[in-house]
Structures are given as structure tokens and as C-alpha cells.
Amino acid sequence: MLRKLIAGNWKMNGLRHSLDQVSSLMQKVGKAPKADILICPPALLLMEMARMTKDSPIMVGGQDCHWKESGAHTGEISAQMLANAGASHVIVGHSERRADCGENSKTVRHKAEAALAAGLIPIICVGETLAQREAGEAASVVRDQVEQSMPTQSKGEIVIAYEPVWAIGTGKVASAADIAEIHALLREQVGPGIRLLYGGSVKPGNAAEILHIENVDGALVGGASLTAEDFFGIIENA
Ligand code: PEP
């Protein structure tokens, strides 16, 4: 069984005082937590968070990266910059970026490749919309996204996060049977060594059930990662 990874995505939330939550989380988790722990803060907080957590088991990651190493791309952040700032992981292809910024699976693949080249672990997000699920297309949409978003030459660890778009930030969670079905298909597709996270309204109250579903190797958590109390409530259930 793969060790679980509980990853928090702060999205566009968090000011400098929010780092107090990280101090508090460090105290709660101690030196030997039950799972690997990652927080992906807004880029401006990343370096300070990495400094704070240096001697703790908490890892820090980016929420996105550009596919190029450097150059004329105003406002963008490269994977190399994230690594240089202390990141170990980077989320790529989050559905909010696929929707808000028009990212497609080809772009996501280039980002994942850039992440690996910089020594980062990409967390590749996939997931169907409500309309696709209702049309019975969830499994095929997810399979195609994985096929097209995965780096072609993968040297290094990769994580996949299955996040049904309709379950993100809505309080609606996919049923255990639906999660099990998609994760089983993903396992078949990518093999045994890749961690498969579930994401979509994971909270302390539902974490135990979700994290014990077969082929669920952790969670990608949005809203409930913003406070130490809630995030620790999820970690404890790993
Ligand atoms: C996410 O941002 O990836 C996510 C799953 O958000 P939430 O937990 O708030 O649904």
C-alpha cells in the first residue's frame, strides 16, 4: 500500500498572517505524522512557508507552473523558480485553471514535463463536469485526460488527483462507489506505483470514509486546508 499524501490547495486565499495556521499545524502534526503532508499556498507565501517548515514533515508546493524554463512570459512562474523557492511538488491542470485559463491536457502535459525536469513532483488533476457525468462519460473523460496529460518520458514521481469538477468547493462529494470505480480504472491505466488522490469537498467528517476506499492514496483538499484544525482533522484520518 502506498503511503497516503494529504495535499492542501489554498488557491487564491491567504495573507502573511495565514502562516500562523502553518505554525499551528506543525505543532499538531509533530515529527512523525500518519501521512505525507503538502501545502500549496499562493506563490507569494511559498518561500516563507518553505523556510518555516524546513525541519518539519510538512512539504510545500506550487499551484501551477509555466511549461518553459524562463523567458518572456510576463506574470508567470516556472517550475525551476518553484523548486528554487523550496517547493517539492506542483499542481498542474487543476479544473479551475482548465476552466479559467483555457488550459487543455496538452498544456498540462508540458507543465508536468517541466515540473519533472525541475525536480518537482507534478500533481496532475483530472475530473469530469456534471454534464459529462450525467451523460455517462465520466470514465472516458478521465481516461482521456490522463492519457493526454501524462508526461511521455516520465523520470521521477508523478501524482494524479481525481477531482470531479462538480464536487470542488460545492460541498457535494462523489459517492464511495463512484470514487472506487474511477480510482480502479485509473489504477488499471497507470499501474501500481502512482499515488491517486481524490479531491472534492473533503472535510474532517468525510475523510475517513474517502481515505479508506481502495486505490485512494490520499486527498487534494481546498477549503478545508485553510485552517490547521480542519486540515489536521483530515490528516488524522489517513
Ligand atoms: C481543490 O481545490 O482541489 C478542491 C478539491 O477544493 P475543495 O476541497 O474546496 O472542494
Short mmCIF file of C-alpha atoms and ligand atoms in Angstrom, two decimals:
data_model
loop_
_atom_site.label_atom_id
_atom_site.label_comp_id
_atom_site.label_asym_id
_atom_site.label_seq_id
_atom_site.Cartn_x
_atom_site.Cartn_y
_atom_site.Cartn_z
CA MET A 1 0.00 0.00 0.00
CA LEU A 2 1.29 3.47 -0.87
CA ARG A 3 1.75 5.94 1.95
CA LYS A 4 -1.04 8.48 1.83
CA LEU A 5 -0.49 12.07 0.74
CA ILE A 6 -2.74 14.79 2.10
CA ALA A 7 -2.26 17.88 -0.05
CA GLY A 8 -3.81 21.27 0.65
CA ASN A 9 -4.53 23.76 -2.12
CA TRP A 10 -5.00 27.23 -0.69
CA LYS A 11 -5.96 28.62 -4.13
CA MET A 12 -6.15 32.46 -4.09
CA ASN A 13 -6.51 32.57 -0.31
CA GLY A 14 -4.00 33.55 2.33
CA LEU A 15 -2.15 36.65 3.52
CA ARG A 16 1.01 36.77 5.59
CA HIS A 17 -0.91 36.24 8.83
CA SER A 18 -2.26 32.97 7.39
CA LEU A 19 1.18 31.49 8.02
CA ASP A 20 0.07 31.27 11.67
CA GLN A 21 -2.06 28.32 10.56
CA VAL A 22 1.09 26.58 9.40
CA SER A 23 2.82 27.12 12.76
CA SER A 24 -0.22 25.67 14.45
CA LEU A 25 -0.34 22.70 12.03
CA MET A 26 3.35 21.97 12.67
CA GLN A 27 2.62 21.70 16.38
CA LYS A 28 -0.33 19.40 15.80
CA VAL A 29 1.41 17.00 13.40
CA GLY A 30 4.68 16.66 15.32
CA LYS A 31 7.62 14.81 13.78
CA ALA A 32 6.01 11.59 12.56
CA PRO A 33 2.58 12.19 11.04
CA LYS A 34 0.42 9.36 9.73
CA ALA A 35 0.67 10.64 6.15
CA ASP A 36 2.80 12.80 3.89
CA ILE A 37 1.60 16.38 4.14
CA LEU A 38 1.81 19.09 1.50
CA ILE A 39 0.52 22.67 1.39
CA CYS A 40 0.31 24.59 -1.88
CA PRO A 41 -0.04 28.26 -0.87
CA PRO A 42 -0.26 31.28 -3.16
CA ALA A 43 3.15 31.80 -4.78
CA LEU A 44 3.94 34.88 -2.70
CA LEU A 45 3.79 32.88 0.55
CA LEU A 46 5.70 29.89 -0.74
CA MET A 47 9.26 30.87 0.12
CA GLU A 48 8.41 31.91 3.66
CA MET A 49 6.33 28.78 4.21
CA ALA A 50 9.17 26.60 2.92
CA ARG A 51 11.55 28.33 5.35
CA MET A 52 9.17 27.80 8.28
CA THR A 53 8.58 24.12 7.52
CA LYS A 54 12.19 23.22 6.65
CA ASP A 55 12.72 20.97 9.68
CA SER A 56 9.17 19.64 9.81
CA PRO A 57 7.47 16.87 7.83
CA ILE A 58 5.31 19.43 6.00
CA MET A 59 6.18 19.92 2.34
CA VAL A 60 5.34 22.95 0.25
CA GLY A 61 4.22 23.09 -3.38
CA GLY A 62 3.13 25.42 -6.15
CA GLN A 63 -0.41 25.66 -7.52
CA ASP A 64 0.69 25.92 -11.15
CA CYS A 65 3.81 26.48 -13.26
CA HIS A 66 4.70 27.56 -16.77
CA TRP A 67 5.96 24.94 -19.23
CA LYS A 68 9.04 26.95 -20.18
CA GLU A 69 12.14 27.24 -18.01
CA SER A 70 12.40 31.03 -18.32
CA GLY A 71 11.80 33.84 -20.80
CA ALA A 72 9.32 36.44 -21.95
CA HIS A 73 6.18 35.27 -20.15
CA THR A 74 5.03 38.18 -18.02
CA GLY A 75 3.44 37.22 -14.73
CA GLU A 76 4.28 33.54 -15.00
CA ILE A 77 6.28 31.32 -12.63
CA SER A 78 8.49 28.48 -13.84
CA ALA A 79 8.89 25.08 -12.22
CA GLN A 80 12.55 25.87 -11.67
CA MET A 81 11.58 29.02 -9.71
CA LEU A 82 9.25 26.97 -7.51
CA ALA A 83 11.97 24.41 -6.83
CA ASN A 84 14.43 27.20 -6.09
CA ALA A 85 11.96 28.68 -3.59
CA GLY A 86 11.71 25.38 -1.70
CA ALA A 87 8.79 23.59 -3.37
CA SER A 88 8.75 19.81 -3.75
CA HIS A 89 5.50 19.47 -5.75
CA VAL A 90 3.36 21.48 -8.13
CA ILE A 91 -0.32 21.10 -9.01
CA VAL A 92 -0.93 21.14 -12.76
CA GLY A 93 -4.20 21.09 -14.68
CA HIS A 94 -6.48 22.00 -11.77
CA SER A 95 -10.00 22.26 -13.17
CA GLU A 96 -10.14 25.93 -12.18
CA ARG A 97 -7.16 26.59 -14.44
CA ARG A 98 -8.57 24.37 -17.17
CA ALA A 99 -11.80 26.46 -16.98
CA ASP A 100 -10.48 29.95 -16.15
CA CYS A 101 -7.32 29.93 -18.26
CA GLY A 102 -8.32 27.60 -21.08
CA GLU A 103 -5.66 25.02 -20.25
CA ASN A 104 -6.01 21.77 -22.10
CA SER A 105 -4.42 18.39 -21.46
CA LYS A 106 -1.57 19.11 -23.89
CA THR A 107 -0.63 22.26 -21.95
CA VAL A 108 -0.94 20.29 -18.73
CA ARG A 109 1.41 17.61 -20.08
CA HIS A 110 4.02 20.23 -20.95
CA LYS A 111 3.70 21.68 -17.45
CA ALA A 112 4.07 18.24 -15.87
CA GLU A 113 7.17 17.63 -18.01
CA ALA A 114 8.62 20.99 -16.93
CA ALA A 115 7.94 20.08 -13.31
CA LEU A 116 9.79 16.77 -13.62
CA ALA A 117 12.70 18.48 -15.38
CA ALA A 118 12.96 20.88 -12.43
CA GLY A 119 12.96 18.01 -9.94
CA LEU A 120 9.39 18.65 -8.76
CA ILE A 121 6.61 16.10 -8.37
CA PRO A 122 3.66 17.12 -10.55
CA ILE A 123 0.14 16.55 -9.19
CA ILE A 124 -1.86 16.16 -12.38
CA CYS A 125 -5.56 16.95 -11.88
CA VAL A 126 -8.32 15.32 -13.90
CA GLY A 127 -12.07 15.10 -13.50
CA GLU A 128 -15.37 15.28 -15.30
CA THR A 129 -18.01 18.03 -15.25
CA LEU A 130 -21.55 17.36 -14.06
CA ALA A 131 -22.84 17.35 -17.64
CA GLN A 132 -20.22 14.75 -18.60
CA ARG A 133 -21.11 12.56 -15.61
CA GLU A 134 -24.83 12.80 -16.37
CA ALA A 135 -24.11 11.82 -19.97
CA GLY A 136 -22.33 8.68 -18.70
CA GLU A 137 -18.96 9.97 -19.90
CA ALA A 138 -17.10 10.30 -16.58
CA ALA A 139 -14.82 7.29 -17.07
CA SER A 140 -13.91 8.09 -20.66
CA VAL A 141 -13.30 11.78 -19.96
CA VAL A 142 -10.98 10.97 -17.07
CA ARG A 143 -9.17 8.27 -19.04
CA ASP A 144 -8.58 10.65 -21.97
CA GLN A 145 -7.40 13.45 -19.69
CA VAL A 146 -4.89 11.13 -18.01
CA GLU A 147 -3.68 9.76 -21.33
CA GLN A 148 -3.12 13.24 -22.75
CA SER A 149 -1.82 14.96 -19.60
CA MET A 150 0.80 12.39 -18.55
CA PRO A 151 4.43 13.17 -19.42
CA THR A 152 5.63 10.99 -22.28
CA GLN A 153 9.04 10.31 -20.78
CA SER A 154 8.45 10.12 -17.08
CA LYS A 155 11.55 10.10 -14.97
CA GLY A 156 10.52 10.83 -11.41
CA GLU A 157 7.44 10.59 -9.28
CA ILE A 158 4.02 11.64 -10.55
CA VAL A 159 0.78 12.01 -8.58
CA ILE A 160 -2.70 12.03 -10.10
CA ALA A 161 -5.65 13.76 -8.44
CA TYR A 162 -9.16 12.72 -9.48
CA GLU A 163 -11.37 15.71 -8.80
CA PRO A 164 -14.90 15.64 -10.19
CA VAL A 165 -15.43 19.29 -11.15
CA TRP A 166 -18.95 19.33 -9.67
CA ALA A 167 -17.59 18.27 -6.26
CA ILE A 168 -15.00 21.04 -5.93
CA GLY A 169 -15.97 23.73 -3.43
CA THR A 170 -19.63 22.71 -3.59
CA GLY A 171 -19.97 20.51 -0.52
CA LYS A 172 -21.05 17.67 -2.84
CA VAL A 173 -18.89 14.58 -2.56
CA ALA A 174 -18.81 11.76 -5.08
CA SER A 175 -20.24 8.55 -3.64
CA ALA A 176 -17.81 5.95 -2.33
CA ALA A 177 -18.87 3.66 -5.18
CA ASP A 178 -18.19 6.33 -7.82
CA ILE A 179 -14.79 7.15 -6.31
CA ALA A 180 -13.90 3.45 -6.13
CA GLU A 181 -14.94 2.90 -9.75
CA ILE A 182 -12.89 5.77 -11.18
CA HIS A 183 -9.86 5.02 -8.99
CA ALA A 184 -9.91 1.36 -10.04
CA LEU A 185 -9.91 2.44 -13.69
CA LEU A 186 -7.09 4.89 -13.02
CA ARG A 187 -5.05 2.20 -11.26
CA GLU A 188 -5.50 -0.07 -14.24
CA GLN A 189 -4.43 2.73 -16.56
CA VAL A 190 -1.32 4.00 -14.73
CA GLY A 191 -0.12 0.96 -12.80
CA PRO A 192 0.74 0.36 -9.16
CA GLY A 193 3.41 2.98 -8.30
CA ILE A 194 1.50 6.22 -8.81
CA ARG A 195 -0.41 7.81 -5.95
CA LEU A 196 -4.05 8.54 -6.78
CA LEU A 197 -5.61 11.34 -4.75
CA TYR A 198 -9.31 12.14 -4.51
CA GLY A 199 -10.37 15.77 -4.34
CA GLY A 200 -13.74 17.47 -3.98
CA SER A 201 -15.16 18.76 -0.69
CA VAL A 202 -13.02 16.51 1.51
CA LYS A 203 -13.58 17.54 5.16
CA PRO A 204 -12.68 16.09 8.58
CA GLY A 205 -16.14 14.49 8.74
CA ASN A 206 -15.90 12.52 5.48
CA ALA A 207 -12.12 11.97 5.28
CA ALA A 208 -12.06 8.56 6.99
CA GLU A 209 -14.55 7.04 4.57
CA ILE A 210 -12.89 8.53 1.48
CA LEU A 211 -9.31 7.74 2.51
CA HIS A 212 -10.14 4.09 3.12
CA ILE A 213 -11.58 3.45 -0.33
CA GLU A 214 -9.42 1.06 -2.34
CA ASN A 215 -6.90 2.80 -4.61
CA VAL A 216 -7.33 6.15 -2.84
CA ASP A 217 -3.81 7.12 -1.80
CA GLY A 218 -4.64 10.50 -0.33
CA ALA A 219 -6.62 13.67 -0.85
CA LEU A 220 -6.32 17.04 -2.52
CA VAL A 221 -8.09 19.45 -0.23
CA GLY A 222 -9.19 23.02 -0.98
CA GLY A 223 -11.38 24.82 1.56
CA ALA A 224 -10.62 22.54 4.50
CA SER A 225 -6.86 23.05 4.12
CA LEU A 226 -7.09 26.72 5.10
CA THR A 227 -7.24 26.15 8.85
CA ALA A 228 -4.88 23.97 10.85
CA GLU A 229 -7.80 22.48 12.74
CA ASP A 230 -9.69 21.23 9.69
CA PHE A 231 -6.60 20.15 7.77
CA PHE A 232 -5.30 18.22 10.77
CA GLY A 233 -8.75 16.67 11.16
CA ILE A 234 -8.27 15.17 7.69
CA ILE A 235 -4.64 14.12 8.24
CA GLU A 236 -5.63 12.25 11.40
CA ASN A 237 -7.98 10.09 9.34
CA ALA A 238 -5.32 8.95 6.88
C1 PEP B 1 -9.48 21.64 -4.78
O1 PEP B 1 -9.24 22.82 -4.80
O2 PEP B 1 -8.73 20.91 -5.44
C2 PEP B 1 -10.61 21.12 -4.01
C3 PEP B 1 -10.83 19.85 -4.00
O3 PEP B 1 -11.37 22.04 -3.32
P1 PEP B 1 -12.46 21.72 -2.15
O4 PEP B 1 -11.81 20.76 -1.20
O5 PEP B 1 -12.74 23.06 -1.51
O6 PEP B 1 -13.64 21.13 -2.82
#
